[in-house]
Short mmCIF file of C-alpha atoms (C1' of nucleotides) in Angstrom, two decimals:
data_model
loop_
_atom_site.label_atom_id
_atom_site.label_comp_id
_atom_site.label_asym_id
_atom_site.label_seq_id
_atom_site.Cartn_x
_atom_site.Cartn_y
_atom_site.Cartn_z
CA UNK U 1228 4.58 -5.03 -14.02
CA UNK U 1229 7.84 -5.12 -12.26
CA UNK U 1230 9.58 -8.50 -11.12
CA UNK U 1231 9.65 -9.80 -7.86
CA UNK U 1232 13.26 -9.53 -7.59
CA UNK U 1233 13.16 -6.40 -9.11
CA UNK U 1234 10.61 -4.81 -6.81
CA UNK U 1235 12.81 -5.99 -4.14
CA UNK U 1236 15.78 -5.42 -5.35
CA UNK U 1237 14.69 -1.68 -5.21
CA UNK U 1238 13.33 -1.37 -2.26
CA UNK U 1239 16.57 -2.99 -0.72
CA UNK U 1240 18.95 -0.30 -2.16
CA UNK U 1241 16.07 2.39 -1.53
CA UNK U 1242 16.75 1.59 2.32
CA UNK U 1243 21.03 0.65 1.69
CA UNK U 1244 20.21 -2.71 2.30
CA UNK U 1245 21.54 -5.84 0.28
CA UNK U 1246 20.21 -8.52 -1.82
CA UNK U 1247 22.39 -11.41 -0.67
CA UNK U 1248 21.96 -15.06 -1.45
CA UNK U 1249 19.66 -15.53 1.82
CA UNK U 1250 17.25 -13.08 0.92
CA UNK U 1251 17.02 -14.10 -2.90
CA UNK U 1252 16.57 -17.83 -1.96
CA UNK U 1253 13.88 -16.79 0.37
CA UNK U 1254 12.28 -14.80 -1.65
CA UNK U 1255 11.98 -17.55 -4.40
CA UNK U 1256 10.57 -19.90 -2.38
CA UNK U 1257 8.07 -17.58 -0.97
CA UNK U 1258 6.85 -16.77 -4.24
CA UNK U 1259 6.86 -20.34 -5.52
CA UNK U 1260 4.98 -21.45 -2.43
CA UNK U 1261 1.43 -20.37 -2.84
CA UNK U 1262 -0.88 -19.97 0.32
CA UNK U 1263 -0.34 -18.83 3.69
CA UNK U 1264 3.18 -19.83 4.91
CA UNK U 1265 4.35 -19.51 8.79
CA UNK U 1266 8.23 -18.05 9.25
CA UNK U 1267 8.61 -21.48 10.47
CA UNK U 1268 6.75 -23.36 7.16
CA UNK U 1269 9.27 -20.81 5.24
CA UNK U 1270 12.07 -21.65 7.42
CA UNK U 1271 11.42 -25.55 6.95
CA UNK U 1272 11.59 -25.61 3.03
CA UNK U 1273 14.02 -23.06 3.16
CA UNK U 1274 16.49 -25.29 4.52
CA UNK U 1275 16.33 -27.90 2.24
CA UNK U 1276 17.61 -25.96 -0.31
CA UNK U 1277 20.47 -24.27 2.48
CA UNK U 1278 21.50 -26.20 5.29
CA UNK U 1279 23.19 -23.26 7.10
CA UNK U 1280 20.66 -20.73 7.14
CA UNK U 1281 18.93 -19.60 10.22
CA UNK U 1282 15.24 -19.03 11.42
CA UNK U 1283 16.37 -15.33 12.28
CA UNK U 1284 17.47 -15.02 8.72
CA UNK U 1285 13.99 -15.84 7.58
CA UNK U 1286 11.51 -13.56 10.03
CA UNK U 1287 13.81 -11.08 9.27
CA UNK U 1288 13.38 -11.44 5.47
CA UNK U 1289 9.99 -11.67 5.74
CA UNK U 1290 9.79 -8.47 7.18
CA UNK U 1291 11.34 -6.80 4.75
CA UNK U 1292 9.03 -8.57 2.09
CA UNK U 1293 6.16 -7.12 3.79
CA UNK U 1294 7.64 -3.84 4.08
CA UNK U 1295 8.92 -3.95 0.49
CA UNK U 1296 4.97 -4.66 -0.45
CA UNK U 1297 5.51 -8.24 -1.76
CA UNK U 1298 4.31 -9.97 1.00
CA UNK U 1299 1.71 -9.31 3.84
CA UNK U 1300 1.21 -10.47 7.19
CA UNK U 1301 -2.08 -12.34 7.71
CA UNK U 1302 -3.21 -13.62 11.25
CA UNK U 1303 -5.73 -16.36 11.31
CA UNK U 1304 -5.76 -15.65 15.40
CA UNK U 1305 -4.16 -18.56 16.26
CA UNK U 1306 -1.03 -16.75 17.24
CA UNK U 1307 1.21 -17.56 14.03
CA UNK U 1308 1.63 -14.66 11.94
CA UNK U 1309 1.40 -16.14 8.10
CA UNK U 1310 2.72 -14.56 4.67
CA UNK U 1311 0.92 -14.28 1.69
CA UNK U 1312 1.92 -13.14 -1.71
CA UNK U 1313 0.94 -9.62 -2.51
CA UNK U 1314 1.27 -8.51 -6.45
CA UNK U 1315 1.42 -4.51 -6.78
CA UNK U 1316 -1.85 -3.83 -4.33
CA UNK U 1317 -3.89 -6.93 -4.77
CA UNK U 1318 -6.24 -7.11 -1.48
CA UNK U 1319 -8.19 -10.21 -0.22
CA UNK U 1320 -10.05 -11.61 2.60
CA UNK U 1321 -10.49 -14.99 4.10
CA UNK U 1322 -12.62 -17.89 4.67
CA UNK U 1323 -10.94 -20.78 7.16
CA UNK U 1324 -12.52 -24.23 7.77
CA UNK U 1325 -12.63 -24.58 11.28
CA UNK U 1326 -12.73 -28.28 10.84
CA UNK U 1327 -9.82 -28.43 8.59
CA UNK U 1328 -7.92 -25.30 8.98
CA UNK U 1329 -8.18 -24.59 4.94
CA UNK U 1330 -8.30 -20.92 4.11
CA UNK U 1331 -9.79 -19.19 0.85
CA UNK U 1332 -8.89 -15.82 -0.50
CA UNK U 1333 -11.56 -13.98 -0.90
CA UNK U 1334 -12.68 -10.20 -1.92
CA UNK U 1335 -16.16 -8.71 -2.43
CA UNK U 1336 -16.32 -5.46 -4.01
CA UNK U 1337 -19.70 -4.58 -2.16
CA UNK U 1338 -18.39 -5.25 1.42
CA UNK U 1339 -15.32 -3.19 0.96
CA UNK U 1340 -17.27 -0.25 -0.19
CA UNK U 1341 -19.54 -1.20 2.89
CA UNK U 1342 -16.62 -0.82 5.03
CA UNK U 1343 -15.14 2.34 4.02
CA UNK U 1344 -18.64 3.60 4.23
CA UNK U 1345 -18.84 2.31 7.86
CA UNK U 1346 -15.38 3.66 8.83
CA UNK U 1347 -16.58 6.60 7.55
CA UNK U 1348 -20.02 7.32 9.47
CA UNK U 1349 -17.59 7.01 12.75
CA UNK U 1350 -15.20 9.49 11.76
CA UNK U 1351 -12.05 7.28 10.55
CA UNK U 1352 -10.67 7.57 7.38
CA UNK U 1353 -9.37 3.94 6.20
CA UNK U 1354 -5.80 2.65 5.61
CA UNK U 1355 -6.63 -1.09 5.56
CA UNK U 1356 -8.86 -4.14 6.62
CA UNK U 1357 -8.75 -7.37 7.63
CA UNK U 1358 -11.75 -10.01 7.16
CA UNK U 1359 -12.04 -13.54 8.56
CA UNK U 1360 -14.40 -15.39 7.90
CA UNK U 1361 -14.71 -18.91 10.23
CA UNK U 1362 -17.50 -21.80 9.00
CA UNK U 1363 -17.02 -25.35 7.74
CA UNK U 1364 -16.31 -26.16 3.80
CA UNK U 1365 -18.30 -28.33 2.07
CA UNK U 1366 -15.85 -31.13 2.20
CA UNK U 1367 -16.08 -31.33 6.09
CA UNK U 1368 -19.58 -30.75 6.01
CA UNK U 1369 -19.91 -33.67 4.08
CA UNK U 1370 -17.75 -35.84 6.28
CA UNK U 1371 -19.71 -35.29 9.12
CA UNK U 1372 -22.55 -35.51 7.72
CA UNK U 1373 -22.36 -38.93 6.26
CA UNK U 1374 -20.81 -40.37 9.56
CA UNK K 783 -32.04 -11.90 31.02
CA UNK K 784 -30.25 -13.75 33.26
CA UNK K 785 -27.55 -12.11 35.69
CA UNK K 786 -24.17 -12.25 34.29
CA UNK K 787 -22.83 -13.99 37.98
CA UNK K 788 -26.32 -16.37 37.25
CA UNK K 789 -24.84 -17.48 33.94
CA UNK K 790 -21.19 -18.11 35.67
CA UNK K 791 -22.34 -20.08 38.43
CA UNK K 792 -24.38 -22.28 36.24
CA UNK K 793 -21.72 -22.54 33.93
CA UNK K 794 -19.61 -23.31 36.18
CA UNK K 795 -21.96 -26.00 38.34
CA UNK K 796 -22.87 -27.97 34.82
CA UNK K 797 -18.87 -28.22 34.73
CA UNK K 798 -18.25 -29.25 37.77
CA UNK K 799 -16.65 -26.39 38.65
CA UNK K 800 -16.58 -24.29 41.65
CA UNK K 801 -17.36 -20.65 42.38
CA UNK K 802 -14.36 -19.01 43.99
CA UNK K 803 -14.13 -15.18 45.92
CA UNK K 804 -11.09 -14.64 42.79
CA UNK K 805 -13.12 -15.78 40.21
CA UNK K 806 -16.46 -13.55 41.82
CA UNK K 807 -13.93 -10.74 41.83
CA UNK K 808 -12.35 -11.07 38.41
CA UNK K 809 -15.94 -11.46 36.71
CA UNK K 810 -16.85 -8.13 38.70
CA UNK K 811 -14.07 -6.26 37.67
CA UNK K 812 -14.47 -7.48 34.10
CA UNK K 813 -18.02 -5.70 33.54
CA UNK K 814 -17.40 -2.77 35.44
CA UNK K 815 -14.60 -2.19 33.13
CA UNK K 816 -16.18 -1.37 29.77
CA UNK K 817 -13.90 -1.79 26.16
CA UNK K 818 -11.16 -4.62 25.39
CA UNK K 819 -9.10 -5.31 27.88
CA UNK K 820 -6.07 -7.51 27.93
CA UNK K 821 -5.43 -9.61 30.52
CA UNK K 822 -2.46 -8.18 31.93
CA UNK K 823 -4.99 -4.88 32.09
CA UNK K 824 -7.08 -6.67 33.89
CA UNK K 825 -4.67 -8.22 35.92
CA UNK K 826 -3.20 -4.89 36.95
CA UNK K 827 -6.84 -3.70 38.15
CA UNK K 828 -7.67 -6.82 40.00
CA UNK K 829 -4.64 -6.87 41.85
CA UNK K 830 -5.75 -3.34 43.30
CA UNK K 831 -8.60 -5.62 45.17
CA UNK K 832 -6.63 -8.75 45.98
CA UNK K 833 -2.94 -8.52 46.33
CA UNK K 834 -2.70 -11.79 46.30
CA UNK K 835 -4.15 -13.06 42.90
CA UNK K 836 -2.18 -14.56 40.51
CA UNK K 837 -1.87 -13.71 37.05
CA UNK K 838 -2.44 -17.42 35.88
CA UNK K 839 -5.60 -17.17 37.48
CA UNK K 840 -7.02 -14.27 35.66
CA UNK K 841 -5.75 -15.72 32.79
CA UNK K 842 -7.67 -19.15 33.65
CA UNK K 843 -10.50 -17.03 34.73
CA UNK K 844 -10.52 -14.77 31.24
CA UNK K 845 -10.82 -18.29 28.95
CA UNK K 846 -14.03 -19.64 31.95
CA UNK K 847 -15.90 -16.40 31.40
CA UNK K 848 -15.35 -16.91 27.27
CA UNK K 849 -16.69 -20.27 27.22
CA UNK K 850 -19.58 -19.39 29.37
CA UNK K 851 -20.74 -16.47 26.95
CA UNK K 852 -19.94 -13.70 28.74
CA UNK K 853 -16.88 -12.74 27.27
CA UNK K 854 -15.45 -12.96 23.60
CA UNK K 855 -11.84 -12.83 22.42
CA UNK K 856 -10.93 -10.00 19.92
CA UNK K 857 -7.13 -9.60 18.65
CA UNK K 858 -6.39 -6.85 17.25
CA UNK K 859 -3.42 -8.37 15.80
CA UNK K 860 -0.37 -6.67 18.04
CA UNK K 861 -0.18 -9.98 19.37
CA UNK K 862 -2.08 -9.40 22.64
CA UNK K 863 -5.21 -10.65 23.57
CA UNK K 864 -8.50 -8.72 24.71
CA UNK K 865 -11.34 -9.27 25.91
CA UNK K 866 -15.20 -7.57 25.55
CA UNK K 867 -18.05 -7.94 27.06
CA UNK K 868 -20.53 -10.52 24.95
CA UNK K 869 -24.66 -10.27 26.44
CA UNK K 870 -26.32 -12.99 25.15
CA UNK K 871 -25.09 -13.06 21.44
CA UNK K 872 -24.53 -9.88 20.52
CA UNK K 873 -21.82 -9.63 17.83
CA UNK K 874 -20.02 -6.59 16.72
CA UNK K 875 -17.11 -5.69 14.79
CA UNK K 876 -14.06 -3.45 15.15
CA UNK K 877 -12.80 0.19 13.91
CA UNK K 878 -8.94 0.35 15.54
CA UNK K 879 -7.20 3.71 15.16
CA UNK K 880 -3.64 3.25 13.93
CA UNK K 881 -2.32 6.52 15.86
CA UNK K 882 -3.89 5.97 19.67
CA UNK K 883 -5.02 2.83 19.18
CA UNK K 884 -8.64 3.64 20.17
CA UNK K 885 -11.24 1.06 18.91
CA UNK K 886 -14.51 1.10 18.49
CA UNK K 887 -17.77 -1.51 18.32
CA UNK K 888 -19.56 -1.52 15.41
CA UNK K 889 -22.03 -3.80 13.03
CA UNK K 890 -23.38 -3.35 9.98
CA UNK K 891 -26.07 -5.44 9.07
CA UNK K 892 -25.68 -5.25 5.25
CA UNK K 893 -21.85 -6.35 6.04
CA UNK K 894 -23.31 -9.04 8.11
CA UNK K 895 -25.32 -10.13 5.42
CA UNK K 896 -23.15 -10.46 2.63
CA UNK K 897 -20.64 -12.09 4.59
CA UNK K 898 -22.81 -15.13 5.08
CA UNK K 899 -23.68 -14.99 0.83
CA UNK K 900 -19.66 -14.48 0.49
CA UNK K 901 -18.92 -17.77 2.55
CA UNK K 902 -22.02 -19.73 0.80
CA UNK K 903 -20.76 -19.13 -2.63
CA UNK K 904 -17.98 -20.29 -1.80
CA UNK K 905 -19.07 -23.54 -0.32
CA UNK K 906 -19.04 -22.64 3.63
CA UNK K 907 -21.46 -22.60 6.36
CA UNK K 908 -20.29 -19.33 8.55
CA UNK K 909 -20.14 -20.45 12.13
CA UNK K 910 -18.14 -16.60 12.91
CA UNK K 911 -16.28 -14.32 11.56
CA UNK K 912 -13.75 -10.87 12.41
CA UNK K 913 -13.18 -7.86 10.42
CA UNK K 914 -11.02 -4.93 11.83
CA UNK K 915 -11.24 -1.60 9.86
CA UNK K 916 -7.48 0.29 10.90
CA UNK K 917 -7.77 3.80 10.14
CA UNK K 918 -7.45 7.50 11.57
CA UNK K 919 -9.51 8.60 13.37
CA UNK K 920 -10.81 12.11 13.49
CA UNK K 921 -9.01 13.39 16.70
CA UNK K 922 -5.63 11.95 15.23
CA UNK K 923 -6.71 13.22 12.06
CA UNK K 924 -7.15 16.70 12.97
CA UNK K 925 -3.33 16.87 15.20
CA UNK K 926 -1.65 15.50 12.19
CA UNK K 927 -3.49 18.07 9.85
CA UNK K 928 -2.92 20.60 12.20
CA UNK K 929 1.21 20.22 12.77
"C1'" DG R 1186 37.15 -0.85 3.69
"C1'" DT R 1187 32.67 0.07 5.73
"C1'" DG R 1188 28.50 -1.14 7.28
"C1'" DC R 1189 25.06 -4.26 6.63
"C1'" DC R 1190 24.19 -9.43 7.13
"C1'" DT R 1191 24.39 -14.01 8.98
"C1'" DG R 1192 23.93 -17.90 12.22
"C1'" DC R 1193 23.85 -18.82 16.74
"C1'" DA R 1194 22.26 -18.55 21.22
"C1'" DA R 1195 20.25 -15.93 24.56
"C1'" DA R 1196 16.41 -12.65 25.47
"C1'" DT R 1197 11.49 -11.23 25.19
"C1'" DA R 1198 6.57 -11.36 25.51
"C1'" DA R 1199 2.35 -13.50 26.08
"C1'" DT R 1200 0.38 -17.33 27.72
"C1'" DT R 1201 0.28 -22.07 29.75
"C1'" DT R 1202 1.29 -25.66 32.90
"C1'" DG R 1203 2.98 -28.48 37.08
"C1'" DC R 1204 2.74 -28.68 41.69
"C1'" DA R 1205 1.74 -28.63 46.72
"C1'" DG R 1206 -1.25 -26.89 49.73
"C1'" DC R 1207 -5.98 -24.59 50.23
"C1'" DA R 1208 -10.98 -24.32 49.83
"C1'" DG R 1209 -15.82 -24.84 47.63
"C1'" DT R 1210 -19.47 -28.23 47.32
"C1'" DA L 122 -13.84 -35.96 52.00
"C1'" DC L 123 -13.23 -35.26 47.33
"C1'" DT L 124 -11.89 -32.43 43.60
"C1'" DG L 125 -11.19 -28.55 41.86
"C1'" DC L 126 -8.62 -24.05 42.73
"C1'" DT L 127 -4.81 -20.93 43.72
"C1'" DG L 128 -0.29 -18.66 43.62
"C1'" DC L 129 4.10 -19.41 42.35
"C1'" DA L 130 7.65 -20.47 39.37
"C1'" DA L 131 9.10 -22.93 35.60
"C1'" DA L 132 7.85 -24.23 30.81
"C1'" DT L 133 6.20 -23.17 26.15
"C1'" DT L 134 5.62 -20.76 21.85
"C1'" DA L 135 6.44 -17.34 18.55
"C1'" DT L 136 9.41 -13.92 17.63
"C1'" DT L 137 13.31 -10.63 18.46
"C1'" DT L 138 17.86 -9.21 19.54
"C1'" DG L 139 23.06 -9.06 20.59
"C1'" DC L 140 27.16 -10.38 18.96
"C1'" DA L 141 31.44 -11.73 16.38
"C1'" DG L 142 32.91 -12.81 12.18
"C1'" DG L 143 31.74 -12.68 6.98
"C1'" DC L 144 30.29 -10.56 2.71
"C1'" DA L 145 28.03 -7.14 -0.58
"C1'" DC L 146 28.77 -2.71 -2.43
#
DNA sequence: GTGCCTGCAAATAATTTGCAGCAGT
DNA sequence: ACTGCTGCAAATTATTTGCAGGCAC
């Protein structure tokens, strides 16, 4: 499969954009962070690598990761929009701890056909999904538990 | 079942809180109006009534009537908040149209089911969960095709 | 050299909060 | 009477945008 850089790269001179230092630094940190970063998270780490840059810089870039198809939005509904690492057209679902805000990727093969099946009985034809699923993990379950 | 004003007042009087002609009107308003509405929708509709309610209230009024069961947050992830009607504990999910932005209610049991298994195996105890299915729908299908 | 890019600060958008007077219970 | 409630405006939060100078192509 194509590199990171290289997918982007492309997609940048597809639209007459350009890589510049900004974009490649935040696009190596976004890949070396796994998980669900915030702009903000981004923007935080970011910055220790370059003082100078700018929050802007960084929702912007984002953007065009998503749009490039390395990245995709995720929204646990509590009104920060999160990035997650997207390889070629890798799709998952989610499982947060309510207690401890942890989230799981998840994907099962049987729900998604469920779901296109659903769409379909209603008349729509799918383009995408999103899944959360809220509960407790075992860890917290323990922890209150045993108190 | 109980009257939807029964279950305010009483959710209201175990709070200590009071029953007020804005907060009568607002919880009116809200089940004549079937589908998700935002709060500025609500607002707008509201205001036709009272001239003289304030936004903040309906907003204040919006998170009462979700706490007491009678309403549930749904975001469809454009960054606004809605709001649907919730009888006792019905649950159902969501089917949003990407062109008009219709959505519909739906559940699938079978969905519903292997949710929970999903979230067990993977060492949760499901307390909720969202799914949104984005897709056409046939009406926007059919102009598309059609042009 | 041209047009995109950057950091900054100001602008938005949705929602929340502080406050002084008003009103259910 | 005692608190909670209301409308208003100001505050917050997350994100977007305008701009003047800088840099990739």
């Amino acid at each position: 499969m194509k590199e990171p850089l290289e997918v982007f790269s492309d997609y940048l001179s597809r639209k007459n954009l350009k890589m510049t230092p900004q974009r490649r630094l935040i696009l190596d940190i976004f890949l070396r962070e796994k998980g669900h970063l915030a702009s903000e998270d981004l923007y935080t780490i970011v910055k220790r690598f370059d003082k100078s840059i700018g929050q802007a810089t960084v929702y912007r870039t984002l953007k065009l990761l998503s749009e490039s198809g390395l990245a995709k939005e995720v929204k646990f509904g509590d009104g920060v929009t999160r990035y997650e690492q997207k390889y070629g057209n890798s799709h998952h679902d989610h499982i947060i701890c309510e207690e401890c805000g942890k989230a799981l990727s998840v994907v099962d093969e049987k729900i998604e056909e469920l779901q296109e099946r659903l769409a379909e009985e209603h008349g729509f034809v799918l383009t995408g999904h999103e899944m959360y699923l809220y509960g407790l993990c075992a860890d917290c379950r323990r922890k209150k538990g045993g108190h």
